[in-house]
Amino acid sequence: MNAPFLILETGQPVASMRRHRGFPHWIRVAAGLQADEAVVVNVEAGESLPSREGFAGTIVTGSGAMVTDRHEWSERSAQWLRDAAHEGMPLFGICYGHQLIAHALGGEVDYHPAGREMGTVQLELHPQAENDPLFSGLPAQFPAQATHLQSVLRAPEGATVLAKSVHDACHAFRWGDRAWGVQFHPEFSATHMRGYVRAREEALAREGHCHKQLARSVSATPHARLVLRRFVRHACGLPR
């Protein structure tokens, strides 16, 4: 058996979606990992970060927390991720995880000036994505699920920005050749996304959006999911 992947759990789904279990389960299933191929550490609940030895790579989940709140567990995780990135451990951050890796490596994370991005959004790949192990060969534009208030406003120094949406200039980046962050949720199915839209009905209404119309526009996002699966395959093939 290959070395397992470490999943750092940084938060829980919205309450109405917890009957579908949590982010680590969604990620493991979407990534094509068996139960014994992933080790989950709930850093938000105070669990200790393990030694980096013996893992094929690390995947960092989304969260309802904000990176700018600088929670103790979040800053401790950022330090661990910074060291892991410099040591060459394969990393893949999703939403909060994307922002946390960017923060850990010196990028800037904050509330997006244009507010919330939510629903099935169209990503546009930058030309440099064509040479990226996770994004090469994908369509120049493809849909992905997103829900966030904060964004990576400035990618870490030396990072390559790979994708953008109309709303967010940094929807994906690579730092070095083994660390990625994606603002979108490759583990979200259309069911997950619609559940999130329903859960945010009141907030969306306050912001002038119709949750029913947004839910109707949700679609499947197979190319986004493929990015996560490619990370797993890529990490498994790297020398350690």
Protein backbone atom coordinates (compact mmCIF):
# COMPACT_ATOMS: atom_id res chain seq x y z
CA MET A 1 0.00 0.00 0.00
CA ASN A 2 1.14 3.55 -0.74
CA ALA A 3 1.79 5.92 2.13
CA PRO A 4 -1.49 7.51 3.32
CA PHE A 5 -2.50 11.12 2.75
CA LEU A 6 -2.89 13.45 5.71
CA ILE A 7 -6.11 15.49 5.72
CA LEU A 8 -5.99 18.55 7.96
CA GLU A 9 -9.57 19.27 9.04
CA THR A 10 -9.93 23.01 9.60
CA GLY A 11 -13.72 23.25 9.97
CA GLN A 12 -17.15 21.70 9.57
CA PRO A 13 -19.71 22.03 6.77
CA VAL A 14 -22.77 24.22 7.36
CA ALA A 15 -25.07 22.54 9.90
CA SER A 16 -27.70 21.47 7.37
CA MET A 17 -25.11 19.49 5.38
CA ARG A 18 -23.48 17.59 8.25
CA ARG A 19 -25.80 14.63 7.73
CA HIS A 20 -23.61 14.01 4.67
CA ARG A 21 -20.58 13.80 7.00
CA GLY A 22 -17.67 16.24 6.98
CA PHE A 23 -15.11 17.72 4.60
CA PRO A 24 -12.51 14.94 5.08
CA HIS A 25 -15.02 12.29 3.97
CA TRP A 26 -16.13 14.36 0.96
CA ILE A 27 -12.49 14.97 -0.01
CA ARG A 28 -11.45 11.34 0.42
CA VAL A 29 -14.33 10.09 -1.74
CA ALA A 30 -13.78 12.75 -4.43
CA ALA A 31 -10.05 12.01 -4.45
CA GLY A 32 -10.65 8.29 -4.92
CA LEU A 33 -8.92 7.35 -1.65
CA GLN A 34 -9.92 4.34 0.41
CA ALA A 35 -10.57 4.75 4.14
CA ASP A 36 -7.14 3.37 5.04
CA GLU A 37 -5.42 5.71 2.57
CA ALA A 38 -6.19 8.86 4.56
CA VAL A 39 -5.41 10.01 8.10
CA VAL A 40 -7.56 12.86 9.41
CA VAL A 41 -6.30 15.34 12.01
CA ASN A 42 -8.88 17.84 13.27
CA VAL A 43 -6.65 20.85 13.92
CA GLU A 44 -9.65 23.14 14.52
CA ALA A 45 -10.62 20.92 17.49
CA GLY A 46 -7.09 21.19 18.88
CA GLU A 47 -5.63 17.89 17.70
CA SER A 48 -1.84 17.87 17.44
CA LEU A 49 -0.17 18.08 14.08
CA PRO A 50 1.80 14.91 13.38
CA SER A 51 5.31 14.37 12.12
CA ARG A 52 5.48 14.92 8.38
CA GLU A 53 7.23 11.58 7.88
CA GLY A 54 5.34 8.72 6.27
CA PHE A 55 2.68 10.68 4.35
CA ALA A 56 2.30 10.86 0.57
CA GLY A 57 1.02 14.42 0.90
CA THR A 58 -1.32 16.71 2.81
CA ILE A 59 -4.75 18.03 1.85
CA VAL A 60 -6.16 20.99 3.82
CA THR A 61 -9.96 21.32 4.03
CA GLY A 62 -12.28 24.29 3.85
CA SER A 63 -13.67 26.00 6.93
CA GLY A 64 -16.20 28.54 8.11
CA ALA A 65 -13.35 30.29 9.93
CA MET A 66 -11.45 33.26 8.52
CA VAL A 67 -7.68 33.18 8.05
CA THR A 68 -7.49 36.82 9.18
CA ASP A 69 -8.89 35.84 12.60
CA ARG A 70 -5.47 34.26 13.28
CA HIS A 71 -6.84 31.51 15.50
CA GLU A 72 -4.13 29.69 17.45
CA TRP A 73 -4.83 26.39 15.68
CA SER A 74 -4.76 28.14 12.31
CA GLU A 75 -1.44 29.92 12.89
CA ARG A 76 0.07 26.69 14.28
CA SER A 77 -1.11 24.88 11.14
CA ALA A 78 0.30 27.66 8.94
CA GLN A 79 3.74 27.22 10.51
CA TRP A 80 3.53 23.46 9.96
CA LEU A 81 2.48 23.97 6.32
CA ARG A 82 5.26 26.53 5.73
CA ASP A 83 7.85 24.04 6.96
CA ALA A 84 6.22 21.22 4.97
CA ALA A 85 6.27 23.28 1.76
CA HIS A 86 9.95 24.15 2.19
CA GLU A 87 10.74 20.48 2.87
CA GLY A 88 9.04 19.50 -0.40
CA MET A 89 5.96 17.75 1.00
CA PRO A 90 3.12 17.67 -1.58
CA LEU A 91 0.37 20.03 -0.40
CA PHE A 92 -3.14 20.75 -1.69
CA GLY A 93 -5.28 23.41 -0.01
CA ILE A 94 -9.01 23.81 -0.64
CA CYS A 95 -10.80 27.14 0.01
CA TYR A 96 -9.65 27.95 3.58
CA GLY A 97 -6.77 25.55 2.97
CA HIS A 98 -5.82 27.47 -0.19
CA GLN A 99 -5.84 30.72 1.75
CA LEU A 100 -3.95 29.20 4.70
CA ILE A 101 -1.13 27.90 2.49
CA ALA A 102 -0.92 31.29 0.76
CA HIS A 103 -0.78 33.03 4.16
CA ALA A 104 1.82 30.55 5.42
CA LEU A 105 4.08 31.31 2.44
CA GLY A 106 3.81 35.09 2.72
CA GLY A 107 0.81 35.85 0.50
CA GLU A 108 -2.03 38.21 1.45
CA VAL A 109 -5.47 36.92 2.48
CA ASP A 110 -8.43 39.13 3.37
CA TYR A 111 -12.10 39.76 2.68
CA HIS A 112 -12.71 40.16 -1.03
CA PRO A 113 -13.64 43.79 -1.84
CA ALA A 114 -16.53 42.58 -4.03
CA GLY A 115 -17.96 40.33 -1.30
CA ARG A 116 -19.16 36.75 -1.58
CA GLU A 117 -18.58 34.37 -4.46
CA MET A 118 -21.01 31.47 -4.45
CA GLY A 119 -22.37 28.78 -6.72
CA THR A 120 -21.07 27.10 -9.84
CA VAL A 121 -18.55 29.59 -11.27
CA GLN A 122 -16.62 29.57 -14.53
CA LEU A 123 -12.87 29.28 -14.14
CA GLU A 124 -10.49 30.57 -16.77
CA LEU A 125 -7.04 29.02 -16.90
CA HIS A 126 -3.96 31.16 -17.41
CA PRO A 127 -1.55 30.06 -20.18
CA GLN A 128 0.97 28.83 -17.57
CA ALA A 129 -1.57 26.23 -16.42
CA GLU A 130 -0.81 24.28 -19.59
CA ASN A 131 2.50 23.20 -18.07
CA ASP A 132 1.07 22.37 -14.64
CA PRO A 133 0.83 18.71 -13.55
CA LEU A 134 -2.72 19.18 -12.22
CA PHE A 135 -4.22 21.53 -14.83
CA SER A 136 -2.49 20.68 -18.11
CA GLY A 137 -4.84 19.54 -20.87
CA LEU A 138 -7.98 20.78 -19.16
CA PRO A 139 -10.36 23.08 -21.07
CA ALA A 140 -9.37 26.75 -21.00
CA GLN A 141 -12.66 27.39 -19.21
CA PHE A 142 -14.56 24.98 -16.97
CA PRO A 143 -17.06 25.15 -14.09
CA ALA A 144 -16.21 24.72 -10.40
CA GLN A 145 -18.10 25.04 -7.10
CA ALA A 146 -17.23 28.00 -4.88
CA THR A 147 -18.39 29.60 -1.65
CA HIS A 148 -16.19 32.14 0.13
CA LEU A 149 -15.93 35.64 1.54
CA GLN A 150 -12.14 35.84 1.83
CA SER A 151 -9.67 35.37 -1.01
CA VAL A 152 -5.98 35.25 -1.76
CA LEU A 153 -5.55 38.91 -2.70
CA ARG A 154 -1.83 38.48 -3.36
CA ALA A 155 -0.26 35.10 -4.09
CA PRO A 156 2.99 34.20 -2.30
CA GLU A 157 6.20 35.49 -3.84
CA GLY A 158 7.35 33.14 -6.57
CA ALA A 159 3.96 31.43 -6.89
CA THR A 160 2.37 30.78 -10.28
CA VAL A 161 -1.29 31.81 -10.51
CA LEU A 162 -3.06 29.18 -12.59
CA ALA A 163 -6.77 30.12 -12.72
CA LYS A 164 -9.16 32.99 -12.17
CA SER A 165 -12.89 33.67 -12.18
CA VAL A 166 -14.67 36.91 -13.00
CA HIS A 167 -14.83 37.53 -9.24
CA ASP A 168 -11.47 36.20 -8.01
CA ALA A 169 -8.10 36.76 -9.68
CA CYS A 170 -6.41 33.89 -7.80
CA HIS A 171 -8.61 30.78 -7.91
CA ALA A 172 -5.60 28.47 -8.06
CA PHE A 173 -1.86 28.77 -7.60
CA ARG A 174 1.21 26.57 -7.43
CA TRP A 175 4.19 27.35 -5.22
CA GLY A 176 7.37 25.51 -6.13
CA ASP A 177 6.60 22.20 -7.77
CA ARG A 178 4.71 20.43 -4.96
CA ALA A 179 2.30 22.89 -3.30
CA TRP A 180 -1.09 23.97 -4.69
CA GLY A 181 -4.02 26.00 -3.46
CA VAL A 182 -7.48 26.10 -5.07
CA GLN A 183 -10.19 28.51 -3.96
CA PHE A 184 -12.88 26.30 -5.48
CA HIS A 185 -14.20 23.08 -3.90
CA PRO A 186 -13.28 20.09 -6.09
CA GLU A 187 -14.90 17.78 -3.51
CA PHE A 188 -18.34 19.44 -3.79
CA SER A 189 -21.02 17.66 -5.79
CA ALA A 190 -23.96 19.62 -7.18
CA THR A 191 -25.93 18.39 -4.12
CA HIS A 192 -23.32 19.84 -1.74
CA MET A 193 -23.36 23.15 -3.60
CA ARG A 194 -27.14 23.46 -3.62
CA GLY A 195 -27.18 22.66 0.10
CA TYR A 196 -24.76 25.50 0.74
CA VAL A 197 -26.83 27.91 -1.35
CA ARG A 198 -29.96 26.99 0.67
CA ALA A 199 -28.05 27.42 3.94
CA ARG A 200 -26.98 30.93 2.92
CA GLU A 201 -30.47 31.98 1.75
CA GLU A 202 -30.78 34.92 4.16
CA ALA A 203 -27.26 36.24 3.58
CA LEU A 204 -27.72 36.01 -0.18
CA ALA A 205 -31.03 37.89 0.04
CA ARG A 206 -29.36 40.67 2.05
CA GLU A 207 -26.74 40.89 -0.69
CA GLY A 208 -29.37 41.13 -3.42
CA HIS A 209 -29.19 37.57 -4.74
CA CYS A 210 -31.99 35.02 -5.19
CA HIS A 211 -30.94 31.69 -3.70
CA LYS A 212 -33.46 29.80 -5.88
CA GLN A 213 -32.04 31.24 -9.06
CA LEU A 214 -28.50 30.53 -7.84
CA ALA A 215 -29.42 26.94 -6.95
CA ARG A 216 -30.92 26.41 -10.42
CA SER A 217 -27.62 27.47 -12.00
CA VAL A 218 -25.60 24.82 -10.11
CA SER A 219 -24.14 22.14 -12.36
CA ALA A 220 -21.74 19.21 -12.18
CA THR A 221 -18.03 20.07 -12.16
CA PRO A 222 -16.07 17.01 -13.31
CA HIS A 223 -12.95 18.90 -14.40
CA ALA A 224 -12.64 20.54 -10.98
CA ARG A 225 -12.81 17.12 -9.32
CA LEU A 226 -10.18 15.83 -11.73
CA VAL A 227 -7.70 18.42 -10.37
CA LEU A 228 -7.96 16.81 -6.91
CA ARG A 229 -7.55 13.30 -8.31
CA ARG A 230 -4.53 14.41 -10.31
CA PHE A 231 -2.94 15.78 -7.14
CA VAL A 232 -3.29 12.38 -5.48
CA ARG A 233 -1.81 10.56 -8.49
CA HIS A 234 0.98 13.12 -8.83
CA ALA A 235 1.91 13.02 -5.14
CA CYS A 236 1.95 9.22 -5.12
CA GLY A 237 4.42 9.24 -8.02
CA LEU A 238 6.92 11.65 -6.46
CA PRO A 239 10.11 10.40 -4.80
CA ARG A 240 10.21 10.90 -1.03
